[in-house]
JSON list of C-alpha atoms in Angstrom, two decimals:
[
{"chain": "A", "resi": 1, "resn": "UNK", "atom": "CA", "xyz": [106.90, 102.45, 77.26]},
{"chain": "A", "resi": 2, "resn": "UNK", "atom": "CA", "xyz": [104.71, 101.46, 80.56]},
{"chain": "A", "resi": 3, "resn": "UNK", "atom": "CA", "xyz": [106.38, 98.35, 81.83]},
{"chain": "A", "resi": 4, "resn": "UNK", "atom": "CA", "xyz": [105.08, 96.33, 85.14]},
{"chain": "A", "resi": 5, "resn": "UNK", "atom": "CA", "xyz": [107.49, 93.57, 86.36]},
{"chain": "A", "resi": 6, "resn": "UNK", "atom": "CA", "xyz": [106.14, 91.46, 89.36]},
{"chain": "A", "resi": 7, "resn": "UNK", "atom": "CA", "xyz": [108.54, 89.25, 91.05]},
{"chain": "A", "resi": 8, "resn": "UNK", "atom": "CA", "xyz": [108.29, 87.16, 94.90]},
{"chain": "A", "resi": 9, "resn": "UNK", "atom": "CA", "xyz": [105.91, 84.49, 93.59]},
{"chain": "A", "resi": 10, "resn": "UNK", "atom": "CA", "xyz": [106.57, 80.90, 94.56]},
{"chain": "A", "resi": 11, "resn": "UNK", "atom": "CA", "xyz": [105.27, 77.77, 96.46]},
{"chain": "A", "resi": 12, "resn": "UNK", "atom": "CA", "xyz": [104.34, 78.75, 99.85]},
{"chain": "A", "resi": 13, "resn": "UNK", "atom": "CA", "xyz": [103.38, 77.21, 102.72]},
{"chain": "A", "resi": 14, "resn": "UNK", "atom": "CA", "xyz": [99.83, 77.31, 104.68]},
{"chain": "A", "resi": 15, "resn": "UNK", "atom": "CA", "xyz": [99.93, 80.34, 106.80]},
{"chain": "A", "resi": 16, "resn": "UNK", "atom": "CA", "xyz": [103.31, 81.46, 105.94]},
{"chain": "A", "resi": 17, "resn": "UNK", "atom": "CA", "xyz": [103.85, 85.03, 104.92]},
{"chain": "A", "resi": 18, "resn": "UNK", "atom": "CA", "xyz": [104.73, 86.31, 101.13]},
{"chain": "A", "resi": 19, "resn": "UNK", "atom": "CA", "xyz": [105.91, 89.59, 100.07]},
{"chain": "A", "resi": 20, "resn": "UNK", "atom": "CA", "xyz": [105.24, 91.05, 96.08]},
{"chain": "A", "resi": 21, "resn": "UNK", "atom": "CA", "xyz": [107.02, 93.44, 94.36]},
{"chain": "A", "resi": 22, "resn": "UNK", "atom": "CA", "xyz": [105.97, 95.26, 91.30]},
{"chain": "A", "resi": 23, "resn": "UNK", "atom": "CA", "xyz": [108.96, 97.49, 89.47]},
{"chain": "A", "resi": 24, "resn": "UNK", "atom": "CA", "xyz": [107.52, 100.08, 87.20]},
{"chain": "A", "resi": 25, "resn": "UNK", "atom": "CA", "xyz": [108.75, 102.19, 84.55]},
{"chain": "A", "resi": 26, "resn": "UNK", "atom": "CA", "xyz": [108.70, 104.11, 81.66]},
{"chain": "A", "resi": 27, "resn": "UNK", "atom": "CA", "xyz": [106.04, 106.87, 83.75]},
{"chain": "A", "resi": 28, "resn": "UNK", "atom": "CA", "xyz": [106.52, 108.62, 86.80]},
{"chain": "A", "resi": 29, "resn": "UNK", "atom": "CA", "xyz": [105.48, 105.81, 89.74]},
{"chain": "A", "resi": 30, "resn": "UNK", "atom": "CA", "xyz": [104.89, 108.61, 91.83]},
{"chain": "A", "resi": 31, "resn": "UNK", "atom": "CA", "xyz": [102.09, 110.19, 89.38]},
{"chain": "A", "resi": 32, "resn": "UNK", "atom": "CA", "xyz": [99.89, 107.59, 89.86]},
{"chain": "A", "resi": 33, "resn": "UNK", "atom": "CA", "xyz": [97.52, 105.45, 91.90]},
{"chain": "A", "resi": 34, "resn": "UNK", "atom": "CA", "xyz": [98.68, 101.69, 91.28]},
{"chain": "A", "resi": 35, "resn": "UNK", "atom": "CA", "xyz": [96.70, 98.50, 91.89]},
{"chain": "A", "resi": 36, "resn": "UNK", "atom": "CA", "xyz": [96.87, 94.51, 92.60]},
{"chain": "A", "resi": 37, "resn": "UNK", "atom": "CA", "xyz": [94.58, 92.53, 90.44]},
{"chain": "A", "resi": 38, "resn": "UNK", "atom": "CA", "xyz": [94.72, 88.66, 90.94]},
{"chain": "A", "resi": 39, "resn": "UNK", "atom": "CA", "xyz": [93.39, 85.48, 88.84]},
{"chain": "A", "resi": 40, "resn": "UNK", "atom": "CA", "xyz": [92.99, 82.06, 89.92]},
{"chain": "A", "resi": 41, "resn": "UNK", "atom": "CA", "xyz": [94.05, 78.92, 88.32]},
{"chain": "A", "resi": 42, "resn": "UNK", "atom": "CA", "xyz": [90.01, 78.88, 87.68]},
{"chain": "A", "resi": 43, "resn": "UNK", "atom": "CA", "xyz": [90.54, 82.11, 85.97]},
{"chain": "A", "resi": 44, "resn": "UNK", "atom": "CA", "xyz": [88.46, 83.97, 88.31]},
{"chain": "A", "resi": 45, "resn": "UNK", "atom": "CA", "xyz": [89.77, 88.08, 88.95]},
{"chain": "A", "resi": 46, "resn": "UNK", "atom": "CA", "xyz": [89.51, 89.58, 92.15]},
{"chain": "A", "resi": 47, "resn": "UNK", "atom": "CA", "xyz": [90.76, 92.96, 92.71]},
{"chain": "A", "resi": 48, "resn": "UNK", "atom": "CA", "xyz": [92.73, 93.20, 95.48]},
{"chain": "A", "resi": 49, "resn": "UNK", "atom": "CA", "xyz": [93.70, 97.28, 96.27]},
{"chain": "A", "resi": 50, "resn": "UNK", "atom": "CA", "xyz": [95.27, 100.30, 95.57]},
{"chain": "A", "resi": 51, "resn": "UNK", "atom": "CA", "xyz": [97.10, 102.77, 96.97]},
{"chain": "A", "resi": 52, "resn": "UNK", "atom": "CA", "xyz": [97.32, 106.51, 96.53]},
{"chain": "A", "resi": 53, "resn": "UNK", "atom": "CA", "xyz": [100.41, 107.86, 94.49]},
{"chain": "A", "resi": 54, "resn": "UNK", "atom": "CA", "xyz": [102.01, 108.99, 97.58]},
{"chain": "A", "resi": 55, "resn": "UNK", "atom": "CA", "xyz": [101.10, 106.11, 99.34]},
{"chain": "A", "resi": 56, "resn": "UNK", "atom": "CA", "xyz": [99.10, 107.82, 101.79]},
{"chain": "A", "resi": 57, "resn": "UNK", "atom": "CA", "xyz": [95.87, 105.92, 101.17]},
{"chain": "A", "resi": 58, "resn": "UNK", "atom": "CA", "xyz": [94.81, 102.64, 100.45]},
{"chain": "A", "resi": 59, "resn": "UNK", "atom": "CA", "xyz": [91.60, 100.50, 99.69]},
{"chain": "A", "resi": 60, "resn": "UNK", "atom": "CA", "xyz": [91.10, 96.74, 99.72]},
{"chain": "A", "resi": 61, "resn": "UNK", "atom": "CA", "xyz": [88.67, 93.98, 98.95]},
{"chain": "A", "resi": 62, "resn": "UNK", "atom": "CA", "xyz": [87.20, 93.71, 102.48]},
{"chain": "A", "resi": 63, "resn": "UNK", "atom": "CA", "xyz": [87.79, 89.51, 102.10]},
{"chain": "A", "resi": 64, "resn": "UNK", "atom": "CA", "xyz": [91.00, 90.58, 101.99]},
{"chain": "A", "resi": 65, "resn": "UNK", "atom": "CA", "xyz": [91.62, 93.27, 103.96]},
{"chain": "A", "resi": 66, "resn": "UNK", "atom": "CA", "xyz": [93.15, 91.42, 107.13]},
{"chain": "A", "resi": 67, "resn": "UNK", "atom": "CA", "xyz": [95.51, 89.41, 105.46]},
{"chain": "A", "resi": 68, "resn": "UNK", "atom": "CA", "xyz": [97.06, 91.59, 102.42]},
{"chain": "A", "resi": 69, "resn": "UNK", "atom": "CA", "xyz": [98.63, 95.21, 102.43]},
{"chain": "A", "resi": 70, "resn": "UNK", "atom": "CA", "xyz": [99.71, 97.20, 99.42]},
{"chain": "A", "resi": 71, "resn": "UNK", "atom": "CA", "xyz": [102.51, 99.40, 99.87]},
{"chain": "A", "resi": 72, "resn": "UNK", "atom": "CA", "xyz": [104.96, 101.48, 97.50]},
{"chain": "A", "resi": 73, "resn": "UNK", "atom": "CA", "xyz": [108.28, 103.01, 97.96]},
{"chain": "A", "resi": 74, "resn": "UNK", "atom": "CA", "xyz": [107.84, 105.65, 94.94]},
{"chain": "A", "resi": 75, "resn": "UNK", "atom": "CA", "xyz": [112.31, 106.28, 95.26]},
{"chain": "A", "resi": 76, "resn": "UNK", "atom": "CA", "xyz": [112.59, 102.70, 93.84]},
{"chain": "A", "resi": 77, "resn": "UNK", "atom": "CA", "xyz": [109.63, 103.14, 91.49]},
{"chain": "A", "resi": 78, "resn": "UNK", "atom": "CA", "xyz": [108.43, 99.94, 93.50]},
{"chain": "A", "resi": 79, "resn": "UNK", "atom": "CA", "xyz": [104.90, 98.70, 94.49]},
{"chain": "A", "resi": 80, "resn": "UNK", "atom": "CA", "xyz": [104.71, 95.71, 97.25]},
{"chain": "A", "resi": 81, "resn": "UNK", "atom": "CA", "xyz": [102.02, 93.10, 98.44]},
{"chain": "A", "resi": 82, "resn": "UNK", "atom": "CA", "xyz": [102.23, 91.89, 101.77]},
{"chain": "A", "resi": 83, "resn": "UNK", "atom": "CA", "xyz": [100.30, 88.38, 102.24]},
{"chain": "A", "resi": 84, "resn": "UNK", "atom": "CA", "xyz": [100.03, 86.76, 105.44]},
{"chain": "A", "resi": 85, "resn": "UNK", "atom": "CA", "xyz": [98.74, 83.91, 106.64]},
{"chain": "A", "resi": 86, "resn": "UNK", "atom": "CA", "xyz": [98.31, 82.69, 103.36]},
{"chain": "A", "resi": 87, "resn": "UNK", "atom": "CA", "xyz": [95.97, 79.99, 102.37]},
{"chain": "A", "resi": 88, "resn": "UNK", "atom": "CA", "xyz": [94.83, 77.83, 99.39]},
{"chain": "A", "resi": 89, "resn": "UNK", "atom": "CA", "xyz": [92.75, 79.85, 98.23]},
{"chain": "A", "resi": 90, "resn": "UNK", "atom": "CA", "xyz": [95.29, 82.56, 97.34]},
{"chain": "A", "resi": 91, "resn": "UNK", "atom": "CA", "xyz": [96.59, 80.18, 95.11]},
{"chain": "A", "resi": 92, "resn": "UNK", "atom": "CA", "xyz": [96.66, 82.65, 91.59]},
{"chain": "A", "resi": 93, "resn": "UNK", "atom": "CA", "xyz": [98.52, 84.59, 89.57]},
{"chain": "A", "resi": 94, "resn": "UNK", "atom": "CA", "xyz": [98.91, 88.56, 90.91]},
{"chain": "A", "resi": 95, "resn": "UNK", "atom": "CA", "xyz": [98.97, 90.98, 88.36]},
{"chain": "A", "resi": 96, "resn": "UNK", "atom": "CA", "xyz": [100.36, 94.47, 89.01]},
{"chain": "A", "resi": 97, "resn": "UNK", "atom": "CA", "xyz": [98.37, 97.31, 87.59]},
{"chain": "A", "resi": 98, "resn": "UNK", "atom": "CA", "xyz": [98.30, 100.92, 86.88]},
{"chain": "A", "resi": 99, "resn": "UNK", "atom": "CA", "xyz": [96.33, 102.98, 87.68]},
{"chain": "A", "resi": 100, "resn": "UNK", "atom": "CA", "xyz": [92.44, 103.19, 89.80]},
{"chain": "A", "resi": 101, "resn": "UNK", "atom": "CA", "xyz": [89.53, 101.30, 88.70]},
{"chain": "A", "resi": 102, "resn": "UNK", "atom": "CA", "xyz": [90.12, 100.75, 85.11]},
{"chain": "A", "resi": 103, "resn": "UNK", "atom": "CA", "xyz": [93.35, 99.10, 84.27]},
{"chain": "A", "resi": 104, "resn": "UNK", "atom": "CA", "xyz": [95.19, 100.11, 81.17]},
{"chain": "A", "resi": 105, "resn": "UNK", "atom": "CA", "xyz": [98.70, 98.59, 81.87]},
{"chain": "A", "resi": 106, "resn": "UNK", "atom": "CA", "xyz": [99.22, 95.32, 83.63]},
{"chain": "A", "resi": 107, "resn": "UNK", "atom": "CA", "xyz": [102.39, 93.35, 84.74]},
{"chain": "A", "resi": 108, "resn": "UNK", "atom": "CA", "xyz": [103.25, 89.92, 83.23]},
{"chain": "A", "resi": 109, "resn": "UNK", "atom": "CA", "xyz": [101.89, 88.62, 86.47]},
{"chain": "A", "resi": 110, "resn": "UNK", "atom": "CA", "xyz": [104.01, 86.61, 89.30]},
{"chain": "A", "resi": 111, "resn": "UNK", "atom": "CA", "xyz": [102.70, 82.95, 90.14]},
{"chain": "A", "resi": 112, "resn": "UNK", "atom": "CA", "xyz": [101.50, 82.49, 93.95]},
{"chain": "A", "resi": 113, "resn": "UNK", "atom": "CA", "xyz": [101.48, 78.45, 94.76]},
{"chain": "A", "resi": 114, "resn": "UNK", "atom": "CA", "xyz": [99.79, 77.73, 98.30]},
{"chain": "A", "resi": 115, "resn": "UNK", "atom": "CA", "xyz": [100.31, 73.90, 99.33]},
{"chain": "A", "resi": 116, "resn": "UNK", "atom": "CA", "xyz": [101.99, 71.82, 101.93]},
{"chain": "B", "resi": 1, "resn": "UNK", "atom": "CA", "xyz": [79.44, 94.52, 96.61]},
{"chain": "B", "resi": 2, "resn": "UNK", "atom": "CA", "xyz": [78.43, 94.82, 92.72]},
{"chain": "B", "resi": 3, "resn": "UNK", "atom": "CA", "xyz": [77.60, 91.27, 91.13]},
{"chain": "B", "resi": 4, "resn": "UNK", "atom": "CA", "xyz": [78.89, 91.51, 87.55]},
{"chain": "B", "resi": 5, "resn": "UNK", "atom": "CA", "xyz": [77.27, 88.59, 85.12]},
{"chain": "B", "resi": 6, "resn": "UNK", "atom": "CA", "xyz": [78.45, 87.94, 81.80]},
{"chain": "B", "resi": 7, "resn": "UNK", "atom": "CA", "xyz": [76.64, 85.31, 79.26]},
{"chain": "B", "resi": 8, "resn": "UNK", "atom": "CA", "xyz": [77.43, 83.22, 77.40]},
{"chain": "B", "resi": 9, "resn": "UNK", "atom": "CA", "xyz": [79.96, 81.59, 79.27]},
{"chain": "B", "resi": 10, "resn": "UNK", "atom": "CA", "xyz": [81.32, 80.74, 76.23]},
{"chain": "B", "resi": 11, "resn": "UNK", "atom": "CA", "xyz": [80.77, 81.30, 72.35]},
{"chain": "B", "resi": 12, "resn": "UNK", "atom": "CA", "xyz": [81.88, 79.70, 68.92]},
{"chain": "B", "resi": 13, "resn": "UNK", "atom": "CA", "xyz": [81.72, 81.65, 65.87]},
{"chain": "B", "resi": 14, "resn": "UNK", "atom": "CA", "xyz": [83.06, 81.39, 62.24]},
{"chain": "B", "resi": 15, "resn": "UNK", "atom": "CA", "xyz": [85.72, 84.28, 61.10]},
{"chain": "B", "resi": 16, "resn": "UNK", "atom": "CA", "xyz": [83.68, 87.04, 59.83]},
{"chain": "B", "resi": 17, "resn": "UNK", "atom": "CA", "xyz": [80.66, 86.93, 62.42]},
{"chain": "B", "resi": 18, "resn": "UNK", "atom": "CA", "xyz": [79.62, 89.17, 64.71]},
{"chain": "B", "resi": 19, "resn": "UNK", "atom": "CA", "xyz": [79.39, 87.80, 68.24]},
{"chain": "B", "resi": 20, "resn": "UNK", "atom": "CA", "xyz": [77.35, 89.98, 70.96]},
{"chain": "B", "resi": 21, "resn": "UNK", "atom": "CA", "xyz": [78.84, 89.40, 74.32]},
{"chain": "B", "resi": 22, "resn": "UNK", "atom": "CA", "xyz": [76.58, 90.34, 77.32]},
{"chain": "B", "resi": 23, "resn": "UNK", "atom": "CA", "xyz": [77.53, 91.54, 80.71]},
{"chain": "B", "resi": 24, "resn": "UNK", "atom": "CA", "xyz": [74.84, 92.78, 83.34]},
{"chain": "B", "resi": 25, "resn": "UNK", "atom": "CA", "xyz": [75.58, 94.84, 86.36]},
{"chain": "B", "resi": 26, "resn": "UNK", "atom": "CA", "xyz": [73.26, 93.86, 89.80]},
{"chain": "B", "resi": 27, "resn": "UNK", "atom": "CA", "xyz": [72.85, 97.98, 90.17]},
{"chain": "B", "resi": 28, "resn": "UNK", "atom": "CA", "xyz": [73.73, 100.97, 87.95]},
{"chain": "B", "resi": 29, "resn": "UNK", "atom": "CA", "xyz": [76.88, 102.19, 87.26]},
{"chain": "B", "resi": 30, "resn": "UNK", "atom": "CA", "xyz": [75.94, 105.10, 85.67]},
{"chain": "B", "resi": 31, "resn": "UNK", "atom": "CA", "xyz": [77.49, 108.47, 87.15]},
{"chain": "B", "resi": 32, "resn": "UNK", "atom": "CA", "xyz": [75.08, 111.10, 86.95]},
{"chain": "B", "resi": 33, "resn": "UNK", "atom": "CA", "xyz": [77.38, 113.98, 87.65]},
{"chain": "B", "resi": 34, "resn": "UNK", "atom": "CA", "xyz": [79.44, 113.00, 84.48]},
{"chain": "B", "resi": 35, "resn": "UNK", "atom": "CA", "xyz": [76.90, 111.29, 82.62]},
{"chain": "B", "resi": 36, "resn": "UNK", "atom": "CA", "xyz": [79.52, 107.82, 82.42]},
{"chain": "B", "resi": 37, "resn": "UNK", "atom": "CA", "xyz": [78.97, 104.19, 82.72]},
{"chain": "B", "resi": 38, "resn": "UNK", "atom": "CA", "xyz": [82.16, 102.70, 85.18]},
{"chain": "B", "resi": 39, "resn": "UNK", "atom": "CA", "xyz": [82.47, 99.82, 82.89]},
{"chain": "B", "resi": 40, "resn": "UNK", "atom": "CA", "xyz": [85.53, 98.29, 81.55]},
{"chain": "B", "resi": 41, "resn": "UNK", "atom": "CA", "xyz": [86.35, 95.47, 78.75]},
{"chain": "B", "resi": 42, "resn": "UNK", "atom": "CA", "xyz": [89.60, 93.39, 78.80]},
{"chain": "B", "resi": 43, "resn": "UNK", "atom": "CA", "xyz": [90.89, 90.45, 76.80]},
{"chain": "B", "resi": 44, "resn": "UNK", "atom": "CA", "xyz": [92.83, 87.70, 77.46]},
{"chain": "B", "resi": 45, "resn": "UNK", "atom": "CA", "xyz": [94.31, 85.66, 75.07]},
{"chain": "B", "resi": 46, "resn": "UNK", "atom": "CA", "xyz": [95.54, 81.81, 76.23]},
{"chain": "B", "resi": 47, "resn": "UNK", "atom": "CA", "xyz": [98.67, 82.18, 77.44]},
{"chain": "B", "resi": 48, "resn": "UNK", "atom": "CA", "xyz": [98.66, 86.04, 78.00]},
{"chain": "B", "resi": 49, "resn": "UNK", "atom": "CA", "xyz": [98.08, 88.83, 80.49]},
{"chain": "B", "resi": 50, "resn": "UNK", "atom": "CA", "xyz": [94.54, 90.71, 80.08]},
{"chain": "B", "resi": 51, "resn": "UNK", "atom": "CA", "xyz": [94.97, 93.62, 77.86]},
{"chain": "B", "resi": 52, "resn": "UNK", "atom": "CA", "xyz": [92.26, 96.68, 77.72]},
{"chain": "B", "resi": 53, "resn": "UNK", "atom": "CA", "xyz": [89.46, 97.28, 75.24]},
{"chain": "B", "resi": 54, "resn": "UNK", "atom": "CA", "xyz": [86.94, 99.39, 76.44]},
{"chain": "B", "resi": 55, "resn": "UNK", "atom": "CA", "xyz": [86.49, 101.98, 79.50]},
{"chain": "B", "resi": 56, "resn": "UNK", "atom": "CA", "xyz": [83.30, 103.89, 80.15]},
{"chain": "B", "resi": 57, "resn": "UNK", "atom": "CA", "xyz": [81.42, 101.51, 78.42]},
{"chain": "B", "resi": 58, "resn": "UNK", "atom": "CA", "xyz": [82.00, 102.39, 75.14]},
{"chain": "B", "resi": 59, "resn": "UNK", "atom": "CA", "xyz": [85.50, 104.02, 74.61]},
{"chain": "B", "resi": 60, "resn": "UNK", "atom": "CA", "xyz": [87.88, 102.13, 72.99]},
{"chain": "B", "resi": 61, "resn": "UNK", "atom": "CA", "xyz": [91.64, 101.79, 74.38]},
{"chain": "B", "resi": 62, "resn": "UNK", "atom": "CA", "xyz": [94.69, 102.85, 72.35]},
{"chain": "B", "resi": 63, "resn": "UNK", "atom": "CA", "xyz": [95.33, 100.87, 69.45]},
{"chain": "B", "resi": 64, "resn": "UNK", "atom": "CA", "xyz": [92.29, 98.48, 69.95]},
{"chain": "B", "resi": 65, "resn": "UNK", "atom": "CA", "xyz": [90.48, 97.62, 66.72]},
{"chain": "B", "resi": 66, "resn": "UNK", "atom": "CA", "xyz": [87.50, 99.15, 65.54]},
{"chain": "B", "resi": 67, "resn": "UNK", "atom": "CA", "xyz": [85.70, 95.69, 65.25]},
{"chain": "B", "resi": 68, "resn": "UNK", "atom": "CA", "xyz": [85.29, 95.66, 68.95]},
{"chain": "B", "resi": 69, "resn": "UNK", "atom": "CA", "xyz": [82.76, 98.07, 69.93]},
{"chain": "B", "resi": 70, "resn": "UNK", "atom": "CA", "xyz": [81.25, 98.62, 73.26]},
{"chain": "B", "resi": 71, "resn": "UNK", "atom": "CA", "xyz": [77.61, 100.09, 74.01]},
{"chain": "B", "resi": 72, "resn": "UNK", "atom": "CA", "xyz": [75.00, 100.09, 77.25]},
{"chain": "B", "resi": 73, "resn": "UNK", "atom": "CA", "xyz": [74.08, 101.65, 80.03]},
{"chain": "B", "resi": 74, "resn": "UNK", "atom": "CA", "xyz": [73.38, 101.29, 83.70]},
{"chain": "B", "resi": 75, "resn": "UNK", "atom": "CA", "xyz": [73.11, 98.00, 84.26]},
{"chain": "B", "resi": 76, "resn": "UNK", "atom": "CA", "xyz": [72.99, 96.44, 80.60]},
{"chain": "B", "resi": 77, "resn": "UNK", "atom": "CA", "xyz": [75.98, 96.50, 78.64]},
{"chain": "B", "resi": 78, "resn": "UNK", "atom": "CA", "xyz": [77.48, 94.65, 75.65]},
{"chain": "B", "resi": 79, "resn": "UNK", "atom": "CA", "xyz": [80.62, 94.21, 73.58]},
{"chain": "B", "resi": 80, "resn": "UNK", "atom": "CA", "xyz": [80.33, 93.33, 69.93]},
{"chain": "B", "resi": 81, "resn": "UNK", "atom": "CA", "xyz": [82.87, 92.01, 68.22]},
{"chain": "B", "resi": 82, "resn": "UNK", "atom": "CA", "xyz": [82.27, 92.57, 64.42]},
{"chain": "B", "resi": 83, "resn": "UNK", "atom": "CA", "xyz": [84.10, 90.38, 61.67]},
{"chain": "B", "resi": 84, "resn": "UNK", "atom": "CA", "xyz": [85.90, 87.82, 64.16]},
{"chain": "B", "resi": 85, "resn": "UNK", "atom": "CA", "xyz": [89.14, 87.05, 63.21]},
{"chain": "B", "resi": 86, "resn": "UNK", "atom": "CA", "xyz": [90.81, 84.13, 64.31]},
{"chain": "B", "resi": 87, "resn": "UNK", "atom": "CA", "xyz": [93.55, 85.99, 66.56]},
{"chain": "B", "resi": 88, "resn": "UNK", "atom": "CA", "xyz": [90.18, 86.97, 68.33]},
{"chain": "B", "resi": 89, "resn": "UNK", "atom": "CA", "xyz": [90.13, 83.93, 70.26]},
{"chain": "B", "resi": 90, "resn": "UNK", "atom": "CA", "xyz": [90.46, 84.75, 74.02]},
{"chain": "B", "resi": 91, "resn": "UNK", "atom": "CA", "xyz": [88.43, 85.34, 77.37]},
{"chain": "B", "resi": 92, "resn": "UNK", "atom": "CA", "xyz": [86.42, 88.34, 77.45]},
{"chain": "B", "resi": 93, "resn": "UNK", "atom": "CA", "xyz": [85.90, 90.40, 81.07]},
{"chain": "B", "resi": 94, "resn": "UNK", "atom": "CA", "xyz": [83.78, 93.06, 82.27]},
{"chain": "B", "resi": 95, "resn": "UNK", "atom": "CA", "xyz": [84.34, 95.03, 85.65]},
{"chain": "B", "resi": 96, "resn": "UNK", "atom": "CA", "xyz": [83.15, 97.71, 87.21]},
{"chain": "B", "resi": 97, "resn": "UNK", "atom": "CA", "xyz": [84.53, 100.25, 88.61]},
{"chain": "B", "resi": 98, "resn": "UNK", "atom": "CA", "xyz": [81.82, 102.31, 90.03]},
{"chain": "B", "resi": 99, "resn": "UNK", "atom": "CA", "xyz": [82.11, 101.64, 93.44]},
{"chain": "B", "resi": 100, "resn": "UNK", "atom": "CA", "xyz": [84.45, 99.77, 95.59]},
{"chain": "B", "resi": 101, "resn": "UNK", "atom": "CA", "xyz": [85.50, 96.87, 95.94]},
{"chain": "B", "resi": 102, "resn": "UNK", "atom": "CA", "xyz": [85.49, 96.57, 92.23]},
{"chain": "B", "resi": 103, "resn": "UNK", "atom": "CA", "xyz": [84.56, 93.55, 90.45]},
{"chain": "B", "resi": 104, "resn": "UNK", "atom": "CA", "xyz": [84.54, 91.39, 87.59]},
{"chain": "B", "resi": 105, "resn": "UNK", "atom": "CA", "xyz": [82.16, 89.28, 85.60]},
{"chain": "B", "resi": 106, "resn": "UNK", "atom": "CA", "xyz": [83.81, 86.06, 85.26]},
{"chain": "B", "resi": 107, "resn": "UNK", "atom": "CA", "xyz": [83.70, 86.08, 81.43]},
{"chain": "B", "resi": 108, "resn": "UNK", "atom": "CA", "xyz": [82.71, 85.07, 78.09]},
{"chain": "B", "resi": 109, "resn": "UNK", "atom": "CA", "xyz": [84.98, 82.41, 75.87]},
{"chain": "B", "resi": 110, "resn": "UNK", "atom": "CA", "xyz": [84.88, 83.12, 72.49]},
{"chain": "B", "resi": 111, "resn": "UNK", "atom": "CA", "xyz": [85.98, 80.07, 70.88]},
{"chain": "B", "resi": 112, "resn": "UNK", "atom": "CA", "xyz": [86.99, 80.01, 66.74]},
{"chain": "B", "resi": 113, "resn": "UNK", "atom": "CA", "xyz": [84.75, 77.66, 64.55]}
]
């Protein structure tokens, strides 16, 4: 069975960094492309990126593109989101996905809070 | 990038309607190599992470009901939902995955009577 678990959510501060992890299972990580998906409290998606299985490529919502970077360490089955300079506006829930394009398996989401 | 717009913004229907739900794509996302429409479905119950429906338009996911059935092309697509149940209450998305970035429409309530 496909399982997603996000963790590193949290309140964070106004142009403070944040690192997401996403441990996957149940299929070999290193098969596949993986994604971040997010929705605001609004309920608004927004892909974010993906990244090639081997980690050798990635591709990003050009809004985003500055701030964010997907990595993946495919020994620990791990993916990772890298936000800086974080604002209010990233205030949503990130949802780790697998696969490119299409999603058919998502995480349970981890909760990003942006405020002072 | 790809504007995705789904109507109604939201819906109420009695169990046992059919409800269409719309979704319109600002250009095509028809592949003519392959002949398929980058469209995806997704639901999201309250409470509950989006699950898949439908990919290239009009294929259903594992284990999704026949009740929900996708159809369209290019830049007009739909999702019908044939005798709602109650446990049918959610949000209803469309994306695209055509070109990058992807998007998503920002969905249809379908609300219970």
């Amino acid at each position: 069975e496909v399982q997603l678990v996000e963790s590193g959510g949290g309140l964070v501060q106004p142009g403070a960094s944040l690192k997401l992890s996403c441990v996957a299972s149940g299929f070999t990580f290193s098969d596949y492309w993986m994604s971040w998906v997010r929705q605001t409290p609004g309920k608004t998606m927004e892909w974010i990126g993906d990244i090639k299985y081997d980690g050798s490529y990635t591709n990003y919502a050009p809004s985003l593109k500055n701030r964010f970077t997907i990595s993946r360490d495919n020994a620990k089955s791990t993916l990772y989101l890298q936000m800086s300079n974080v604002r209010s506006e990233d205030t949503a829930t990130y949802y780790c996905t697998l696969g490119i394009g299409w999603f058919a398996y998502w995480g349970q989401g981890t909760l990003v809070t942006v405020s002072s | 990038d790809i504007a995705i717009t789904q109507s109604p913004s939201s819906v109420a229907v009695s169990v046992g309607e059919t409800v269409t739900l719309s979704c319109k794509s600002s250009q095509s996302l028809l592949y003519s190599e392959n002949n398929k429409d980058y469209l995806g479905w997704y639901q999201q119950k309250p409470g509950q992470t989006p699950k898949p429906l439908i990919y290239w338009a009009t294929n259903r996911h594992t284990g999704v009901p026949d009740r929900f059935t996708g159809s369209g092309s290019g830049t007009d697509f739909t999702l019908i939902i044939s005798s709602v149940q109650a446990e049918d209450l959610a949000d209803y998305y469309c994306e695209q995955y055509f070109v990058y970035p992807f998007t998503f429409g920002s969905g249809t309530k379908l609300e219970i009577k």
